[in-house]
Amino acid sequence: MDKMHRRVWGLTVASVLLSVAGVARAEFPEKPVTLVVPFTAGGPSDKIARDLGEALRKQLNQPVIIENVGGAGGTLGTARVATAAADGYTLLVHHIGFATAPTLYRKLPYKGIDEFAYLGLINEAPSTLIGRTTLTAKTFADLRKWIATDPTKVNLAHAGVGSASHLCGLMIQSSLKAELNTIPYKGTGPAMSDLMGGTVDLMCEQATNAVPQIEGGKVRAYAVTSKERMKLPLMASLPTLAESGLADFSVTVWHGLYAPKNTPAPVLTKLNAALRSALKDPELNKRQEALGISVVSDARVEPAAHKKFVEAEVARWAKVIQAAGAYAD
Ligand code: MLT
């Protein structure tokens, strides 16, 4: 083929590629986007995903569907997205468990955190140590004494090995040097129902799900797990675990948004921009603030910063888990 024809051929191929990329970029999303929540409905991750989904719907002009895939501490839902089509239509909303699973599960149902594209962090929330209202202990000091009488008789609910409630429970047991009877669920939604029903005794639950039940008198609050007390008027009197004698105790639960790793860059850019705008949505912020939570700053919605943060969390929690020898499998 002579030089002229080669140049024309080259221009033709280039214009076809540009138009395909352009079409892909211009049209995404052309159908509903699914947010996979790796826990059952009714828990904090589900609530965060639904609130975020409503804000994302406005940005993407497409319906946002929530798909709950519970089980194995969130690893089944995470695997669902790791192996989904890398087209931007199946995303994962997950928390600190995304960073602890690679250490806790020596046989993960996906290859690890590099199976994902990072779209940005969403929010960060304290957890609370809560109990059934029929417990006689009114303060953490009373609770500590009650636990000490026979830890094996104390039923602590969580959402599966590697869940935020499980990790927080691990840290409380290690601080108290007490091994409780732990009861796993596929999410803290159903666990909360049993706690309110009095069939389990305690749970370490994220403020997202705990604050309405504490304010409604449905569960008894003993402490908050963050370094600082919550600022919400009805929660401000709740002491931190650090104030209550567990020196340096600090657990907060962050959530992030992920896509399968080979999702095309223009689609990732569009999703990250939509997340960035969604986190500024007044309705989303009003709902988060009513729970004493704030969405993350713009800098933490930056994909590279999100990935760097997760890598640091993997390293941090690996030390805690290896020291506790608390593997899931
Ligand atoms: C949930 O939504 O059920 C929680 O995030 C589970 C957990 O405790 O990690």
Tab-separated table of C-alpha atoms and ligand atoms in Angstrom:
chain	number	residue	atom	x	y	z
A	1	MET	CA	0.000	0.000	0.000
A	2	ASP	CA	1.602	3.349	-0.970
A	3	LYS	CA	2.314	6.166	1.527
A	4	MET	CA	-0.817	8.166	0.680
A	5	HIS	CA	-3.107	5.172	1.106
A	6	ARG	CA	-1.338	4.248	4.379
A	7	ARG	CA	-1.985	7.770	5.752
A	8	VAL	CA	-5.655	7.694	4.697
A	9	TRP	CA	-6.019	4.174	6.174
A	10	GLY	CA	-4.350	5.366	9.404
A	11	LEU	CA	-6.669	8.398	9.639
A	12	THR	CA	-9.717	6.185	9.003
A	13	VAL	CA	-8.748	3.718	11.772
A	14	ALA	CA	-7.981	6.592	14.170
A	15	SER	CA	-11.305	8.311	13.460
A	16	VAL	CA	-13.196	5.011	14.014
A	17	LEU	CA	-11.376	4.414	17.344
A	18	LEU	CA	-11.998	8.000	18.480
A	19	SER	CA	-15.655	7.797	17.563
A	20	VAL	CA	-16.049	4.456	19.439
A	21	ALA	CA	-14.306	5.867	22.523
A	22	GLY	CA	-16.300	9.052	22.102
A	23	VAL	CA	-19.556	7.097	21.809
A	24	ALA	CA	-18.614	5.005	24.864
A	25	ARG	CA	-17.700	8.136	26.804
A	26	ALA	CA	-20.694	10.166	25.593
A	27	GLU	CA	-23.277	7.449	26.255
A	28	PHE	CA	-22.173	5.998	29.648
A	29	PRO	CA	-24.355	5.336	31.503
A	30	GLU	CA	-26.998	4.268	29.034
A	31	LYS	CA	-28.735	1.873	31.502
A	32	PRO	CA	-29.157	1.536	35.310
A	33	VAL	CA	-26.038	1.252	37.475
A	34	THR	CA	-25.915	-1.397	40.231
A	35	LEU	CA	-24.298	-0.792	43.614
A	36	VAL	CA	-23.437	-4.118	45.251
A	37	VAL	CA	-23.577	-4.062	49.057
A	38	PRO	CA	-21.714	-7.067	50.533
A	39	PHE	CA	-24.094	-7.289	53.515
A	40	THR	CA	-27.838	-7.851	53.931
A	41	ALA	CA	-30.342	-5.005	53.681
A	42	GLY	CA	-31.048	-2.896	56.753
A	43	GLY	CA	-27.454	-2.422	57.908
A	44	PRO	CA	-25.174	0.630	57.743
A	45	SER	CA	-23.528	-0.327	54.441
A	46	ASP	CA	-26.948	-0.780	52.860
A	47	LYS	CA	-28.112	2.607	54.192
A	48	ILE	CA	-24.991	4.366	52.951
A	49	ALA	CA	-25.356	2.744	49.522
A	50	ARG	CA	-29.025	3.704	49.247
A	51	ASP	CA	-28.393	7.312	50.267
A	52	LEU	CA	-25.393	7.524	47.928
A	53	GLY	CA	-27.360	5.782	45.169
A	54	GLU	CA	-30.057	8.450	45.269
A	55	ALA	CA	-27.433	11.203	44.977
A	56	LEU	CA	-25.635	9.333	42.154
A	57	ARG	CA	-28.934	8.870	40.284
A	58	LYS	CA	-29.211	12.649	39.988
A	59	GLN	CA	-25.659	12.869	38.592
A	60	LEU	CA	-25.840	9.923	36.197
A	61	ASN	CA	-29.447	10.426	35.088
A	62	GLN	CA	-29.975	6.696	35.316
A	63	PRO	CA	-31.629	4.565	38.021
A	64	VAL	CA	-29.195	3.187	40.633
A	65	ILE	CA	-30.070	-0.317	41.835
A	66	ILE	CA	-28.893	-1.727	45.193
A	67	GLU	CA	-27.969	-5.414	45.183
A	68	ASN	CA	-27.311	-6.991	48.604
A	69	VAL	CA	-24.905	-9.936	48.457
A	70	GLY	CA	-24.211	-10.965	52.068
A	71	GLY	CA	-22.032	-13.694	53.484
A	72	ALA	CA	-18.471	-14.504	54.594
A	73	GLY	CA	-17.855	-11.111	56.156
A	74	GLY	CA	-18.492	-9.251	52.904
A	75	THR	CA	-16.131	-11.307	50.724
A	76	LEU	CA	-18.927	-12.895	48.645
A	77	GLY	CA	-20.296	-9.519	47.580
A	78	THR	CA	-16.774	-8.262	46.919
A	79	ALA	CA	-16.099	-11.279	44.694
A	80	ARG	CA	-19.350	-10.564	42.822
A	81	VAL	CA	-17.935	-7.204	41.679
A	82	ALA	CA	-14.368	-8.422	41.127
A	83	THR	CA	-15.707	-10.834	38.505
A	84	ALA	CA	-18.419	-8.569	37.051
A	85	ALA	CA	-18.226	-7.061	33.546
A	86	ALA	CA	-15.732	-4.169	33.632
A	87	ASP	CA	-18.195	-1.716	32.067
A	88	GLY	CA	-19.009	0.623	34.953
A	89	TYR	CA	-22.511	-0.779	35.522
A	90	THR	CA	-21.624	-2.948	38.561
A	91	LEU	CA	-19.916	-1.155	41.439
A	92	LEU	CA	-19.048	-2.095	45.027
A	93	VAL	CA	-19.836	-0.065	48.145
A	94	HIS	CA	-17.659	-1.514	50.904
A	95	HIS	CA	-15.958	-0.534	54.118
A	96	ILE	CA	-12.914	-1.341	56.210
A	97	GLY	CA	-13.615	-5.037	55.586
A	98	PHE	CA	-12.313	-4.511	52.032
A	99	ALA	CA	-8.883	-3.922	53.581
A	100	THR	CA	-8.964	-6.622	56.255
A	101	ALA	CA	-10.275	-9.532	54.166
A	102	PRO	CA	-6.947	-10.124	52.317
A	103	THR	CA	-5.319	-10.942	55.686
A	104	LEU	CA	-8.274	-12.617	57.406
A	105	TYR	CA	-9.198	-14.916	54.497
A	106	ARG	CA	-6.280	-17.017	53.321
A	107	LYS	CA	-8.576	-18.385	50.573
A	108	LEU	CA	-10.315	-15.242	49.276
A	109	PRO	CA	-12.997	-15.798	46.542
A	110	TYR	CA	-11.210	-13.098	44.481
A	111	LYS	CA	-7.564	-12.214	43.903
A	112	GLY	CA	-7.359	-9.212	46.257
A	113	ILE	CA	-7.521	-5.437	46.319
A	114	ASP	CA	-5.801	-5.086	42.927
A	115	GLU	CA	-8.863	-6.629	41.252
A	116	PHE	CA	-10.551	-3.238	41.579
A	117	ALA	CA	-10.468	0.292	40.225
A	118	TYR	CA	-10.722	2.870	43.018
A	119	LEU	CA	-13.430	5.496	42.596
A	120	GLY	CA	-13.010	7.342	45.890
A	121	LEU	CA	-13.865	7.167	49.583
A	122	ILE	CA	-17.401	8.036	50.674
A	123	ASN	CA	-17.565	8.689	54.409
A	124	GLU	CA	-16.136	7.763	57.791
A	125	ALA	CA	-18.259	6.952	60.851
A	126	PRO	CA	-17.663	5.971	64.472
A	127	SER	CA	-19.084	2.753	65.842
A	128	THR	CA	-20.884	2.379	69.142
A	129	LEU	CA	-20.883	-0.367	71.743
A	130	ILE	CA	-24.576	-1.115	72.302
A	131	GLY	CA	-26.527	-3.668	74.335
A	132	ARG	CA	-30.024	-4.990	74.811
A	133	THR	CA	-32.134	-2.682	77.004
A	134	THR	CA	-32.776	-5.506	79.503
A	135	LEU	CA	-29.105	-5.586	80.553
A	136	THR	CA	-28.768	-4.352	84.155
A	137	ALA	CA	-25.413	-2.681	83.390
A	138	LYS	CA	-26.041	1.034	82.840
A	139	THR	CA	-22.422	2.156	82.237
A	140	PHE	CA	-19.399	0.651	80.528
A	141	ALA	CA	-17.817	0.149	83.975
A	142	ASP	CA	-20.864	-1.905	85.086
A	143	LEU	CA	-20.821	-3.779	81.758
A	144	ARG	CA	-17.133	-4.596	82.177
A	145	LYS	CA	-17.833	-6.108	85.603
A	146	TRP	CA	-20.749	-8.149	84.231
A	147	ILE	CA	-18.638	-9.470	81.331
A	148	ALA	CA	-15.850	-10.445	83.754
A	149	THR	CA	-18.204	-12.739	85.719
A	150	ASP	CA	-18.391	-15.139	82.740
A	151	PRO	CA	-17.351	-13.834	79.282
A	152	THR	CA	-18.348	-17.070	77.545
A	153	LYS	CA	-21.955	-16.410	78.512
A	154	VAL	CA	-22.004	-12.975	76.812
A	155	ASN	CA	-23.448	-13.104	73.280
A	156	LEU	CA	-21.775	-10.599	70.946
A	157	ALA	CA	-23.382	-10.233	67.492
A	158	HIS	CA	-21.424	-9.334	64.335
A	159	ALA	CA	-21.779	-9.485	60.550
A	160	GLY	CA	-19.263	-12.212	59.838
A	161	VAL	CA	-15.501	-12.541	60.187
A	162	GLY	CA	-13.915	-9.426	58.706
A	163	SER	CA	-16.966	-7.242	59.067
A	164	ALA	CA	-16.617	-3.919	60.867
A	165	SER	CA	-18.702	-5.193	63.768
A	166	HIS	CA	-16.495	-8.286	64.000
A	167	LEU	CA	-13.234	-6.290	63.927
A	168	CYS	CA	-14.503	-3.845	66.533
A	169	GLY	CA	-15.666	-6.781	68.650
A	170	LEU	CA	-12.224	-8.380	68.306
A	171	MET	CA	-10.546	-5.200	69.525
A	172	ILE	CA	-12.933	-4.842	72.495
A	173	GLN	CA	-12.358	-8.482	73.509
A	174	SER	CA	-8.616	-8.052	73.192
A	175	SER	CA	-8.717	-4.831	75.289
A	176	LEU	CA	-10.859	-6.545	77.942
A	177	LYS	CA	-8.837	-9.777	77.711
A	178	ALA	CA	-12.180	-11.565	77.522
A	179	GLU	CA	-13.344	-14.086	74.899
A	180	LEU	CA	-17.091	-13.640	74.342
A	181	ASN	CA	-19.542	-15.969	72.597
A	182	THR	CA	-19.699	-14.375	69.149
A	183	ILE	CA	-22.734	-14.822	66.884
A	184	PRO	CA	-22.316	-14.136	63.131
A	185	TYR	CA	-25.030	-12.737	60.857
A	186	LYS	CA	-24.985	-11.809	57.151
A	187	GLY	CA	-25.282	-8.164	58.134
A	188	THR	CA	-25.880	-6.033	61.212
A	189	GLY	CA	-29.406	-5.307	59.998
A	190	PRO	CA	-30.750	-8.678	61.191
A	191	ALA	CA	-28.342	-8.613	64.154
A	192	MET	CA	-29.838	-5.309	65.288
A	193	SER	CA	-33.328	-6.863	65.226
A	194	ASP	CA	-32.137	-9.647	67.546
A	195	LEU	CA	-30.404	-7.133	69.828
A	196	MET	CA	-33.592	-5.071	70.102
A	197	GLY	CA	-35.479	-8.319	70.673
A	198	GLY	CA	-33.092	-9.219	73.481
A	199	THR	CA	-31.874	-12.501	71.981
A	200	VAL	CA	-28.266	-11.285	71.822
A	201	ASP	CA	-26.519	-9.116	74.411
A	202	LEU	CA	-24.054	-6.769	72.711
A	203	MET	CA	-22.858	-5.476	69.366
A	204	CYS	CA	-20.329	-2.964	68.104
A	205	GLU	CA	-22.389	-1.206	65.424
A	206	GLN	CA	-21.655	1.747	63.186
A	207	ALA	CA	-23.361	5.008	64.158
A	208	THR	CA	-25.117	4.946	60.770
A	209	ASN	CA	-27.358	2.144	62.004
A	210	ALA	CA	-27.070	2.574	65.772
A	211	VAL	CA	-27.920	6.267	66.265
A	212	PRO	CA	-31.653	5.982	65.401
A	213	GLN	CA	-32.028	2.960	67.738
A	214	ILE	CA	-30.092	4.649	70.554
A	215	GLU	CA	-32.107	7.862	70.180
A	216	GLY	CA	-35.279	5.760	70.079
A	217	GLY	CA	-34.376	3.934	73.308
A	218	LYS	CA	-34.436	0.573	71.478
A	219	VAL	CA	-30.883	-0.337	72.571
A	220	ARG	CA	-28.614	0.780	75.413
A	221	ALA	CA	-25.502	2.720	74.421
A	222	TYR	CA	-22.314	2.204	76.431
A	223	ALA	CA	-19.641	4.032	74.453
A	224	VAL	CA	-18.533	5.376	71.114
A	225	THR	CA	-15.421	3.826	69.503
A	226	SER	CA	-13.849	6.954	67.959
A	227	LYS	CA	-11.162	9.032	69.663
A	228	GLU	CA	-13.600	11.958	70.003
A	229	ARG	CA	-17.192	11.933	71.240
A	230	MET	CA	-19.937	12.399	68.661
A	231	LYS	CA	-21.162	15.978	68.178
A	232	LEU	CA	-24.844	15.062	67.729
A	233	PRO	CA	-26.732	16.668	70.690
A	234	LEU	CA	-28.348	13.362	71.765
A	235	MET	CA	-25.040	11.479	71.442
A	236	ALA	CA	-22.609	14.035	72.885
A	237	SER	CA	-22.937	12.621	76.403
A	238	LEU	CA	-21.865	9.133	75.280
A	239	PRO	CA	-18.284	8.608	76.462
A	240	THR	CA	-15.597	7.173	74.225
A	241	LEU	CA	-14.168	3.735	75.025
A	242	ALA	CA	-10.816	5.457	75.558
A	243	GLU	CA	-12.414	7.666	78.276
A	244	SER	CA	-14.051	4.555	79.713
A	245	GLY	CA	-10.778	2.812	80.470
A	246	LEU	CA	-9.751	1.236	77.128
A	247	ALA	CA	-6.826	3.581	76.595
A	248	ASP	CA	-6.059	4.509	72.961
A	249	PHE	CA	-9.108	2.570	71.694
A	250	SER	CA	-10.019	4.039	68.326
A	251	VAL	CA	-12.144	2.473	65.583
A	252	THR	CA	-13.895	4.338	62.804
A	253	VAL	CA	-15.499	2.722	59.763
A	254	TRP	CA	-14.867	4.178	56.307
A	255	HIS	CA	-16.760	3.236	53.126
A	256	GLY	CA	-15.437	3.471	49.564
A	257	LEU	CA	-16.665	2.926	46.008
A	258	TYR	CA	-15.013	0.457	43.601
A	259	ALA	CA	-15.348	-0.837	40.029
A	260	PRO	CA	-13.806	-3.950	38.428
A	261	LYS	CA	-10.146	-3.236	37.587
A	262	ASN	CA	-10.366	-3.166	33.746
A	263	THR	CA	-13.210	-0.650	33.576
A	264	PRO	CA	-12.366	1.828	30.745
A	265	ALA	CA	-10.704	5.052	31.943
A	266	PRO	CA	-13.382	7.408	30.479
A	267	VAL	CA	-16.036	5.485	32.415
A	268	LEU	CA	-13.981	5.642	35.646
A	269	THR	CA	-13.513	9.383	35.145
A	270	LYS	CA	-17.254	9.861	34.705
A	271	LEU	CA	-18.031	7.745	37.794
A	272	ASN	CA	-15.478	9.553	39.933
A	273	ALA	CA	-16.897	12.939	38.845
A	274	ALA	CA	-20.418	11.710	39.652
A	275	LEU	CA	-19.255	10.518	43.114
A	276	ARG	CA	-17.511	13.818	43.780
A	277	SER	CA	-20.705	15.759	42.950
A	278	ALA	CA	-22.961	13.260	44.764
A	279	LEU	CA	-20.990	13.764	47.997
A	280	LYS	CA	-21.889	17.461	47.781
A	281	ASP	CA	-25.604	16.638	47.442
A	282	PRO	CA	-27.467	18.616	50.180
A	283	GLU	CA	-29.933	15.760	50.846
A	284	LEU	CA	-27.120	13.209	51.256
A	285	ASN	CA	-25.239	15.531	53.596
A	286	LYS	CA	-28.394	16.211	55.622
A	287	ARG	CA	-28.976	12.440	56.081
A	288	GLN	CA	-25.342	11.770	57.016
A	289	GLU	CA	-25.177	14.690	59.463
A	290	ALA	CA	-28.408	13.510	61.158
A	291	LEU	CA	-26.466	10.337	62.007
A	292	GLY	CA	-23.410	12.236	63.213
A	293	ILE	CA	-21.395	11.329	60.134
A	294	SER	CA	-19.660	13.524	57.558
A	295	VAL	CA	-18.791	12.586	53.999
A	296	VAL	CA	-15.081	12.705	53.171
A	297	SER	CA	-13.231	15.753	51.842
A	298	ASP	CA	-12.668	16.155	48.102
A	299	ALA	CA	-9.026	15.043	48.441
A	300	ARG	CA	-10.137	11.614	49.697
A	301	VAL	CA	-12.395	11.114	46.674
A	302	GLU	CA	-9.245	11.178	44.509
A	303	PRO	CA	-8.784	7.560	43.213
A	304	ALA	CA	-5.002	7.508	43.782
A	305	ALA	CA	-5.433	8.774	47.364
A	306	HIS	CA	-8.216	6.228	47.932
A	307	LYS	CA	-5.979	3.363	46.774
A	308	LYS	CA	-3.046	4.598	48.881
A	309	PHE	CA	-5.309	4.822	51.943
A	310	VAL	CA	-6.599	1.261	51.435
A	311	GLU	CA	-3.069	-0.104	51.008
A	312	ALA	CA	-2.073	1.533	54.296
A	313	GLU	CA	-5.170	0.078	56.008
A	314	VAL	CA	-4.330	-3.411	54.700
A	315	ALA	CA	-0.874	-3.110	56.291
A	316	ARG	CA	-2.230	-1.635	59.549
A	317	TRP	CA	-4.909	-4.283	60.082
A	318	ALA	CA	-2.633	-7.142	59.002
A	319	LYS	CA	-0.560	-6.471	62.114
A	320	VAL	CA	-3.675	-6.464	64.369
A	321	ILE	CA	-5.068	-9.654	62.807
A	322	GLN	CA	-1.756	-11.530	62.774
A	323	ALA	CA	-1.194	-10.560	66.426
A	324	ALA	CA	-4.684	-11.866	67.301
A	325	GLY	CA	-4.250	-14.907	65.046
A	326	ALA	CA	-7.886	-14.376	64.137
A	327	TYR	CA	-8.042	-15.858	60.650
A	328	ALA	CA	-11.378	-16.650	59.045
A	329	ASP	CA	-10.300	-19.821	57.266
B	1	MLT	C1	-23.677	-3.987	57.490
B	1	MLT	O1	-24.046	-3.158	56.676
B	1	MLT	O2	-24.306	-5.013	57.785
B	1	MLT	C2	-22.383	-3.732	58.232
B	1	MLT	O3	-21.567	-2.810	57.549
B	1	MLT	C3	-21.714	-5.028	58.521
B	1	MLT	C4	-20.465	-4.838	59.358
B	1	MLT	O4	-20.565	-4.842	60.581
B	1	MLT	O5	-19.405	-4.679	58.756
